[in-house]
Coordinates of C-alpha atoms and ligand atoms in Angstrom, one line a residue:
M1 CA -10.3 6.1 -26.9
A2 CA -6.2 8.4 -26.9
P3 CA -4.4 6.4 -24.7
L4 CA -3.6 7.4 -21.3
K5 CA -0.5 10.3 -20.0
I6 CA 1.4 9.3 -17.5
T7 CA 4.5 11.2 -16.3
V8 CA 6.8 9.7 -14.0
I9 CA 9.0 11.6 -11.9
G10 CA 12.4 10.5 -11.2
T11 CA 14.0 7.9 -13.4
G12 CA 16.9 6.3 -11.6
Y13 CA 16.3 2.4 -11.5
L14 CA 12.4 2.5 -10.5
G15 CA 11.3 5.4 -12.5
A16 CA 13.3 4.4 -15.6
T17 CA 12.0 0.9 -15.6
H18 CA 8.4 2.2 -14.4
A19 CA 8.5 4.8 -17.7
A20 CA 9.6 2.5 -19.8
A21 CA 7.2 -0.5 -19.0
M22 CA 4.2 2.3 -19.3
A23 CA 5.1 3.2 -22.6
E24 CA 5.0 -0.6 -23.5
L25 CA 1.6 -1.4 -21.9
G26 CA 1.2 1.4 -24.7
F27 CA 0.7 4.7 -22.6
D28 CA 1.6 8.1 -24.2
V29 CA 4.8 8.4 -21.0
L30 CA 7.2 11.6 -20.4
G31 CA 10.0 10.8 -18.4
L32 CA 11.4 13.9 -15.6
D33 CA 14.4 13.7 -13.6
V34 CA 16.4 17.0 -12.3
V35 CA 19.7 16.0 -13.1
P36 CA 20.2 16.2 -17.0
E37 CA 22.5 14.1 -17.7
K38 CA 20.5 10.8 -16.5
I39 CA 17.8 12.3 -18.6
E40 CA 20.4 13.1 -21.9
V41 CA 21.2 9.3 -21.6
L42 CA 17.6 7.9 -21.3
A43 CA 17.3 10.8 -23.8
S44 CA 19.5 9.2 -26.9
G45 CA 17.6 5.1 -25.9
R46 CA 20.4 4.8 -23.0
V47 CA 20.8 3.0 -19.5
P48 CA 22.6 5.1 -16.9
M49 CA 22.7 2.1 -15.0
Y50 CA 23.0 -1.7 -15.6
E51 CA 19.5 -3.5 -15.9
P52 CA 18.9 -6.4 -18.4
G53 CA 16.2 -5.9 -20.9
L54 CA 15.5 -2.3 -20.0
E55 CA 17.8 -0.7 -23.5
E56 CA 15.7 -2.8 -25.4
L57 CA 12.7 -1.1 -23.9
L58 CA 13.9 1.9 -24.4
A59 CA 15.1 1.3 -27.7
A60 CA 11.3 0.2 -28.3
H61 CA 9.6 3.7 -27.4
V62 CA 12.2 6.0 -26.5
A63 CA 10.6 9.8 -29.5
G64 CA 13.3 10.1 -32.5
L65 CA 14.6 6.8 -32.1
P66 CA 14.3 4.8 -35.8
G67 CA 11.5 2.1 -35.5
S68 CA 10.5 3.3 -31.9
T69 CA 7.1 3.9 -31.2
G70 CA 7.6 7.2 -30.1
R71 CA 5.7 7.0 -27.4
L72 CA 8.4 7.2 -24.1
R73 CA 9.8 11.0 -23.7
F74 CA 12.6 12.4 -21.0
T75 CA 12.5 16.5 -19.9
T76 CA 14.5 17.9 -16.6
S77 CA 11.5 21.1 -16.9
Y78 CA 8.3 20.7 -14.8
E79 CA 6.6 23.7 -16.8
E80 CA 6.8 21.0 -20.3
L81 CA 5.8 18.6 -17.5
G82 CA 2.9 20.4 -16.7
A83 CA 2.8 21.6 -20.6
F84 CA 2.0 17.8 -21.5
D85 CA -1.4 17.6 -18.9
A86 CA -1.5 13.9 -17.8
D87 CA -3.4 11.7 -16.5
V88 CA -1.3 9.5 -13.9
H89 CA 1.2 11.3 -11.6
F90 CA 3.8 8.7 -10.3
V91 CA 6.3 9.7 -8.1
C92 CA 9.5 7.4 -8.3
V93 CA 11.9 9.8 -6.5
N94 CA 14.4 7.9 -3.8
T95 CA 14.1 8.2 -0.6
P96 CA 18.3 7.4 1.3
Q97 CA 18.8 7.0 4.8
K98 CA 19.7 10.6 5.7
H99 CA 23.6 11.2 6.8
G100 CA 24.3 10.5 10.7
E101 CA 20.2 9.1 11.3
Y102 CA 18.6 5.8 10.7
A103 CA 15.3 7.8 9.4
C104 CA 14.7 8.1 5.3
D105 CA 15.7 11.4 3.6
M106 CA 12.4 12.1 2.0
S107 CA 13.2 15.8 0.8
Y108 CA 12.8 14.5 -2.4
V109 CA 9.7 13.4 -2.0
D110 CA 8.8 16.8 -0.8
S111 CA 10.1 18.4 -3.5
A112 CA 8.7 16.2 -6.3
V113 CA 5.3 17.1 -5.2
E114 CA 6.3 20.9 -4.8
S115 CA 7.4 21.3 -8.2
L116 CA 5.0 19.1 -9.6
A117 CA 1.7 20.5 -7.6
P118 CA 1.8 24.6 -9.0
H119 CA 1.0 23.1 -12.7
L120 CA -1.7 20.5 -11.6
T121 CA -4.7 23.0 -13.1
R122 CA -7.0 19.9 -14.0
P123 CA -8.3 16.7 -12.3
A124 CA -5.3 14.6 -12.1
L125 CA -4.3 11.6 -10.1
V126 CA -1.0 11.6 -8.4
V127 CA 0.5 8.5 -7.2
G128 CA 3.3 7.1 -5.0
K129 CA 5.6 4.7 -6.2
S130 CA 8.9 5.6 -3.5
T131 CA 9.8 3.9 -0.6
V132 CA 8.3 6.3 2.5
P133 CA 7.1 6.1 5.9
V134 CA 4.0 5.5 7.3
G135 CA 1.9 8.5 7.9
S136 CA 3.8 10.3 4.5
A137 CA 0.8 10.0 1.6
E138 CA -1.6 11.9 3.8
R139 CA 1.1 14.5 4.4
L140 CA 1.5 14.6 0.8
A141 CA -2.3 14.4 0.0
A142 CA -3.3 17.8 2.2
K143 CA 0.1 19.4 0.5
L144 CA -1.0 18.8 -3.0
T145 CA -4.3 19.8 -1.9
A146 CA -2.7 23.5 -0.3
L147 CA -0.4 23.4 -3.6
A148 CA -2.2 22.6 -6.5
P149 CA -4.3 24.8 -8.6
A150 CA -7.0 22.4 -9.1
G151 CA -7.1 21.8 -5.0
E152 CA -9.2 19.5 -4.3
E153 CA -9.7 17.8 -7.5
I154 CA -6.4 15.7 -7.6
E155 CA -6.5 12.5 -6.0
L156 CA -3.2 10.7 -4.5
A157 CA -2.6 7.1 -4.8
W158 CA 0.2 4.7 -2.7
N159 CA 1.3 2.2 -4.8
P160 CA 4.8 0.6 -3.9
E161 CA 7.0 -1.1 -6.2
F162 CA 8.5 -4.7 -5.3
L163 CA 11.3 -4.5 -8.2
R164 CA 14.2 -6.5 -7.7
E165 CA 17.3 -5.0 -9.7
G166 CA 18.0 -7.4 -12.5
Y167 CA 15.2 -8.8 -13.2
A168 CA 13.5 -4.9 -12.8
V169 CA 11.4 -5.3 -16.0
Q170 CA 10.1 -8.5 -16.2
D171 CA 9.0 -7.5 -12.2
T172 CA 7.3 -4.4 -13.2
L173 CA 6.1 -5.6 -16.6
H174 CA 4.7 -9.4 -14.5
P175 CA 4.5 -7.9 -11.0
D176 CA 3.5 -11.2 -8.5
R177 CA 0.8 -8.3 -6.9
I178 CA -0.1 -4.9 -7.3
V179 CA -0.9 -3.1 -4.1
I180 CA -2.8 -0.1 -4.0
G181 CA -4.0 2.4 -0.9
V182 CA -6.1 4.9 -1.6
R183 CA -8.8 7.0 0.6
A184 CA -12.4 5.5 1.4
G185 CA -15.5 6.6 -0.9
A186 CA -15.8 8.2 -4.0
D187 CA -12.0 9.9 -5.1
G188 CA -10.9 7.1 -3.4
E189 CA -13.1 4.8 -5.7
R190 CA -11.7 7.1 -8.5
A191 CA -8.8 6.3 -8.0
E192 CA -8.7 2.5 -8.4
K193 CA -10.5 3.0 -11.3
L194 CA -7.2 4.9 -13.0
L195 CA -5.0 2.7 -11.8
R196 CA -7.5 -0.6 -12.6
E197 CA -6.9 1.2 -16.3
V198 CA -2.8 1.6 -16.1
Y199 CA -2.4 -1.8 -14.9
A200 CA -4.5 -3.5 -16.7
T201 CA -2.5 -5.9 -18.7
P202 CA -1.1 -7.3 -15.6
L203 CA -4.2 -7.7 -13.7
G204 CA -5.6 -9.1 -16.7
E205 CA -3.1 -11.9 -16.4
G206 CA -3.9 -12.9 -13.8
T207 CA -1.8 -10.6 -11.1
P208 CA -3.9 -10.8 -7.7
L209 CA -4.3 -6.9 -6.6
V210 CA -4.9 -5.6 -3.1
V211 CA -5.8 -2.4 -3.0
T212 CA -5.7 -0.6 0.8
D213 CA -5.9 2.2 2.8
F214 CA -2.9 4.7 2.3
P215 CA -0.8 3.4 5.5
T216 CA -1.4 -0.5 5.2
A217 CA 0.0 0.1 1.5
E218 CA 3.4 2.3 2.8
L219 CA 3.4 -0.2 6.0
V220 CA 3.7 -3.1 3.3
K221 CA 6.9 -2.6 1.1
T222 CA 8.4 -1.7 4.4
A223 CA 7.4 -4.8 5.9
A224 CA 8.2 -6.9 2.8
N225 CA 11.7 -6.1 2.9
S226 CA 12.2 -6.3 6.1
F227 CA 10.9 -9.6 5.7
L228 CA 12.9 -10.5 3.2
A229 CA 16.4 -9.3 5.4
T230 CA 15.0 -11.1 8.5
K231 CA 15.2 -14.6 6.5
I232 CA 19.1 -13.4 5.4
S233 CA 20.1 -13.2 8.8
F234 CA 18.3 -15.8 10.2
I235 CA 19.9 -18.2 8.2
N236 CA 23.3 -16.4 8.7
A237 CA 22.6 -16.9 12.2
M238 CA 22.3 -20.3 11.6
A239 CA 25.6 -19.9 9.8
E240 CA 27.6 -18.6 12.6
I241 CA 26.0 -22.0 14.9
C242 CA 27.5 -24.1 12.4
E243 CA 30.4 -22.8 12.5
A244 CA 31.0 -23.0 16.3
G245 CA 28.9 -26.5 16.4
G246 CA 30.7 -28.3 13.2
G247 CA 26.9 -27.8 10.7
D248 CA 27.0 -27.3 7.4
V249 CA 24.2 -24.2 6.4
V250 CA 24.0 -24.9 3.3
K251 CA 23.0 -28.4 3.5
L252 CA 20.6 -26.7 7.1
A253 CA 19.0 -24.3 4.7
E254 CA 18.3 -27.4 1.7
A255 CA 16.3 -28.8 4.4
I256 CA 14.1 -27.0 6.1
G257 CA 13.8 -25.4 2.7
H258 CA 11.6 -28.4 1.9
D259 CA 8.9 -26.9 4.2
E260 CA 6.5 -24.5 1.7
R261 CA 5.8 -23.1 5.2
I262 CA 9.2 -21.9 5.6
G263 CA 10.3 -22.0 1.4
K264 CA 13.8 -21.9 0.2
K265 CA 14.4 -18.4 -1.7
F266 CA 16.5 -15.8 0.3
L267 CA 18.5 -18.6 2.8
R268 CA 21.2 -18.4 0.9
A269 CA 24.4 -17.6 3.8
G270 CA 27.2 -15.2 3.3
I271 CA 28.8 -12.1 3.9
G272 CA 24.7 -10.6 3.3
F273 CA 22.2 -8.2 1.8
G274 CA 23.4 -4.6 0.7
G275 CA 22.1 -2.4 -1.6
G276 CA 20.2 0.9 -2.4
C277 CA 17.1 -1.2 -0.3
L278 CA 17.4 -3.8 2.4
P279 CA 19.8 -1.9 4.5
K280 CA 18.0 1.2 4.5
D281 CA 14.4 0.3 5.2
I282 CA 15.1 -1.3 7.9
R283 CA 16.6 1.6 9.3
A284 CA 13.9 3.7 8.5
F285 CA 11.4 1.4 9.5
M286 CA 13.0 1.2 12.7
A287 CA 12.8 4.8 13.4
R288 CA 9.6 5.4 12.2
A289 CA 8.4 2.9 14.9
G290 CA 10.4 4.8 17.5
E291 CA 8.6 8.5 16.3
L292 CA 5.2 6.0 16.3
G293 CA 5.9 5.1 20.3
V294 CA 6.1 1.5 18.9
D295 CA 10.1 1.1 18.7
Q296 CA 9.6 -2.4 20.9
A297 CA 8.4 -3.8 18.2
L298 CA 10.9 -3.8 15.5
T299 CA 13.6 -3.8 18.3
F300 CA 14.3 -7.6 16.5
L301 CA 15.4 -6.0 13.6
R302 CA 18.7 -4.3 14.7
E303 CA 20.1 -7.8 15.3
V304 CA 18.9 -8.6 12.0
D305 CA 20.9 -5.5 10.9
S306 CA 24.1 -6.1 13.4
I307 CA 24.0 -9.7 12.4
N308 CA 24.4 -8.4 8.3
M309 CA 26.3 -6.6 9.6
R310 CA 28.7 -9.2 11.2
R311 CA 29.2 -11.0 8.4
R312 CA 31.5 -8.5 6.6
G313 CA 33.7 -8.6 9.6
H314 CA 33.4 -12.8 9.7
M315 CA 34.2 -12.5 6.3
V316 CA 37.5 -10.4 6.8
E317 CA 38.7 -12.3 9.5
L318 CA 38.3 -15.6 7.5
A319 CA 40.9 -14.2 4.9
R320 CA 42.8 -12.6 7.3
E321 CA 43.8 -15.9 9.1
A322 CA 43.9 -17.5 6.1
V323 CA 47.0 -15.1 4.9
G324 CA 49.0 -16.0 8.1
G325 CA 47.2 -13.5 10.9
S326 CA 47.9 -10.3 9.3
F327 CA 47.3 -8.9 5.4
L328 CA 50.6 -6.6 6.0
G329 CA 52.8 -7.3 2.5
K330 CA 49.6 -9.7 1.0
R331 CA 47.8 -10.0 -2.3
V332 CA 44.2 -10.1 -1.9
A333 CA 41.8 -11.0 -4.6
V334 CA 38.5 -9.9 -4.8
L335 CA 36.2 -12.0 -6.9
G336 CA 32.7 -9.5 -7.1
A337 CA 32.3 -5.6 -6.3
T338 CA 28.3 -5.2 -7.3
F339 CA 25.6 -5.8 -4.0
K340 CA 24.5 -8.9 -6.3
P341 CA 24.6 -10.1 -9.2
D342 CA 23.1 -8.8 -12.7
S343 CA 23.6 -5.3 -11.4
D344 CA 26.3 -2.4 -11.2
D345 CA 24.6 -1.4 -7.8
V346 CA 28.1 -0.9 -5.0
R347 CA 25.3 0.9 -2.9
D348 CA 26.9 -0.8 0.7
S349 CA 27.7 -3.4 -1.4
P350 CA 28.9 -6.2 0.7
A351 CA 31.7 -7.3 -1.3
L352 CA 33.0 -3.9 -1.9
N353 CA 33.3 -3.2 2.0
V354 CA 34.6 -6.2 2.7
A355 CA 37.3 -5.0 -0.4
G356 CA 37.4 -1.8 1.8
Q357 CA 38.0 -3.2 5.2
I358 CA 41.0 -5.4 4.0
H359 CA 43.1 -2.7 2.2
L360 CA 43.1 -0.2 5.4
Q361 CA 44.3 -3.2 7.9
G362 CA 47.1 -3.3 4.3
G363 CA 46.4 -6.1 2.5
Q364 CA 47.0 -5.1 -1.5
V365 CA 43.3 -5.8 -2.7
T366 CA 42.8 -6.0 -6.7
V367 CA 39.4 -6.8 -7.4
Y368 CA 37.2 -7.8 -11.0
D369 CA 33.5 -7.6 -11.6
P370 CA 31.7 -8.5 -14.8
K371 CA 30.0 -4.6 -14.8
G372 CA 30.3 -2.6 -11.4
M373 CA 34.2 -1.9 -11.9
D374 CA 33.0 2.1 -13.2
N375 CA 30.6 2.1 -9.9
A376 CA 33.2 0.8 -7.1
R377 CA 36.3 3.1 -8.5
R378 CA 34.5 6.2 -8.1
V379 CA 33.2 4.7 -4.0
F380 CA 36.8 3.5 -3.8
P381 CA 39.8 5.0 -5.7
T382 CA 42.1 3.6 -3.9
L383 CA 42.0 -0.4 -4.4
S384 CA 43.5 -1.4 -7.5
Y385 CA 41.3 -3.0 -10.5
A386 CA 41.6 -5.6 -13.3
D387 CA 39.5 -6.1 -16.0
S388 CA 39.4 -10.4 -15.9
A389 CA 39.3 -12.9 -13.1
I390 CA 42.3 -14.2 -13.6
A391 CA 44.6 -10.7 -13.8
A392 CA 42.7 -9.8 -10.4
A393 CA 43.5 -13.1 -9.2
R394 CA 47.6 -13.6 -10.3
G395 CA 50.4 -13.6 -7.8
A396 CA 47.5 -13.9 -4.9
E397 CA 47.7 -15.5 -1.4
V398 CA 44.1 -15.4 -1.2
V399 CA 41.2 -15.2 -3.4
L400 CA 37.9 -14.3 -2.1
H401 CA 34.3 -14.2 -4.2
L402 CA 32.0 -12.3 -3.2
T403 CA 29.7 -11.8 -5.3
E404 CA 28.0 -15.3 -7.3
W405 CA 27.9 -13.4 -11.0
S406 CA 27.3 -16.5 -12.9
E407 CA 30.4 -15.8 -14.9
F408 CA 32.7 -16.5 -11.1
R409 CA 30.7 -19.7 -11.0
D410 CA 31.8 -21.5 -14.6
L411 CA 35.7 -19.7 -13.3
D412 CA 37.9 -22.9 -14.4
P413 CA 40.0 -23.9 -11.1
A414 CA 42.1 -24.9 -12.6
A415 CA 42.5 -22.1 -15.2
L416 CA 42.5 -20.0 -12.0
G417 CA 45.6 -21.9 -10.1
E418 CA 48.3 -21.2 -12.6
A419 CA 47.5 -17.6 -11.7
V420 CA 47.7 -17.8 -7.7
T421 CA 50.4 -17.7 -5.4
D422 CA 48.6 -19.7 -3.3
R423 CA 45.2 -22.1 -4.3
L424 CA 43.0 -20.9 -1.2
I425 CA 39.6 -19.6 -1.8
L426 CA 37.0 -18.3 0.3
D427 CA 33.1 -18.4 -0.2
G428 CA 31.7 -15.6 0.5
R429 CA 28.4 -16.6 -1.1
N430 CA 28.0 -19.8 -1.0
A431 CA 27.5 -20.3 -4.1
L432 CA 30.9 -22.6 -6.4
D433 CA 31.7 -25.7 -6.4
P434 CA 33.6 -26.8 -3.0
E435 CA 34.2 -30.5 -4.7
L436 CA 35.1 -29.0 -8.3
W437 CA 37.6 -26.4 -6.7
R438 CA 39.0 -28.7 -4.3
A439 CA 39.5 -31.5 -7.0
A440 CA 41.8 -28.8 -8.7
G441 CA 44.0 -28.6 -5.8
W442 CA 42.4 -25.4 -4.1
T443 CA 41.6 -24.9 -0.2
Y444 CA 38.1 -23.9 -0.6
R445 CA 36.6 -22.9 3.2
A446 CA 32.9 -20.6 2.8
M447 CA 30.8 -19.1 5.5
G448 CA 28.8 -21.5 8.0
R449 CA 30.1 -25.1 6.2
P450 CA 33.0 -27.6 7.4
R451 CA 36.7 -27.8 6.4
A452 CA 37.6 -30.3 4.7
Ligands
UGA1 C1 15.1 -5.4 -2.9 C2 14.0 -6.2 -3.1 O1 14.1 -7.8 -3.1 C3 12.8 -5.9 -4.0 O2 11.4 -6.6 -3.2 C4 12.3 -4.0 -3.4 O3 11.5 -3.8 -4.2 C5 13.8 -3.7 -3.7 O4 14.6 -4.2 -2.8 C6 13.1 -2.1 -3.2 O5 13.0 -2.2 -2.7 O6 13.2 -1.8 -4.4 P1 17.3 -5.5 -4.4 O7 18.0 -4.5 -3.4 O8 17.4 -5.5 -5.6 O9 15.6 -6.2 -3.9 O10 17.8 -7.1 -3.8 P2 17.5 -8.3 -3.7 O11 17.2 -9.6 -4.7 O12 16.1 -8.5 -2.5 O13 18.7 -9.0 -2.2 C7 18.9 -8.1 -1.1 C8 20.6 -8.7 -1.2 O14 20.3 -9.5 -0.1 C9 21.8 -8.7 -1.4 O15 22.7 -7.7 -1.6 C10 21.9 -9.8 -1.8 O16 23.4 -10.5 -2.7 C11 21.4 -10.7 -0.4 N1 20.9 -11.7 -0.3 C12 20.0 -12.3 -1.3 C13 21.6 -13.0 0.6 O17 22.8 -12.5 1.3 N2 20.7 -14.2 0.9 C14 19.7 -14.5 -0.2 O18 19.5 -15.8 0.2 C15 18.7 -13.4 -0.6

């Protein structure tokens, strides 16, 4: 039997990884994006962002590369996508926050579906993976039926994605669960059967499959991200209390984490969450709840959001206090620009946001990040950038550790101490070893921990 033919529309973090993973699983894959530069890079086997393991997967499968399986191709043309005549089309475009509103911008999803539909001339399955407000799948299914020449024979399924940046390849090939939202009845059963075929390998490895209706599948995604955001803001609220009451939030997290019902993960206090998902997803969720008339159900997420945003301001306060009450004329070294380690993504990055605020208050900020420099420069061209941690720290009156790259954990405090004017470090991620830094003569301060 010939392998299934699969298209992936939208080749950002999610789509590029999904396309490569589908090729790895043995399918014939065509990836489409409307941004020609992105497609050019991917078609040459390179990755437009930093994502460990993805380049190796592209090298193994992109057509035309020496020694590749040739199972993965890319295009910018919906005509070519139509001619490819696929069995399954995955929609992986992004749904950013609307400007000046909490709601998410569905225009990329709508335009992907509208561009795809006229090319669907025989029965096919369209699978939504983008994070969307509940109710979208039902609306998009009607749109497909109306616009596709194959009409009723086009089936839709909703299959949310839970990959984390930095672990995208691993999370896609070996997910911890697969969620499929389908319609009740024979059409839904056909869709489920086809998706079981697509995911036969992970299902064979024992990955649990949860089959739901459309709204539940859509909600699983926003509920999961809201829970994670709530967990982080919970521990950050505890950090605020610890600071006021003299406790140590790191010990507190360790102690409550031993309770299996609570768990250790996502209890790292610090400058809070950022990135392209958690912040915008909780806001879009609140907006959607408002539209549905149940905004009260999610008012706690407003608190989750404000605890989170307060962390950034608090870090700026700590730094200002550390340099004597004003940033004017002070040199501040910032280690980390990305929203988390092992990613070059600076979208809504707490680290870069703190660096920017200090700069606006007159501080001379020099930033170093192992992978995020190009993106950071684009967002904040007025900050200074250095090409190593030591170079960023040269002459600094305070060093801010804001993204917990392992490179920073491995720094030699004595060597960094030679570069700075004052041995003063503020750990915004509670990730450095206080003893090590204090032993090398540094004043080490962290969020939610006692001052030594
Ligand atoms: C998140 C979810 O974890 C994924 O499951 C989901 O698929 C993805 O969003 C998405 O919706 O696409 P990601 O944005 O890659 O993944 O990042 P996370 O690992 O969740 O981290 C988010 C932020 O929380 C980072 O800024 C991180 O530094 C922060 N964080 C995380 C903390 O401040 N404390 C913690 O204990 C954990």
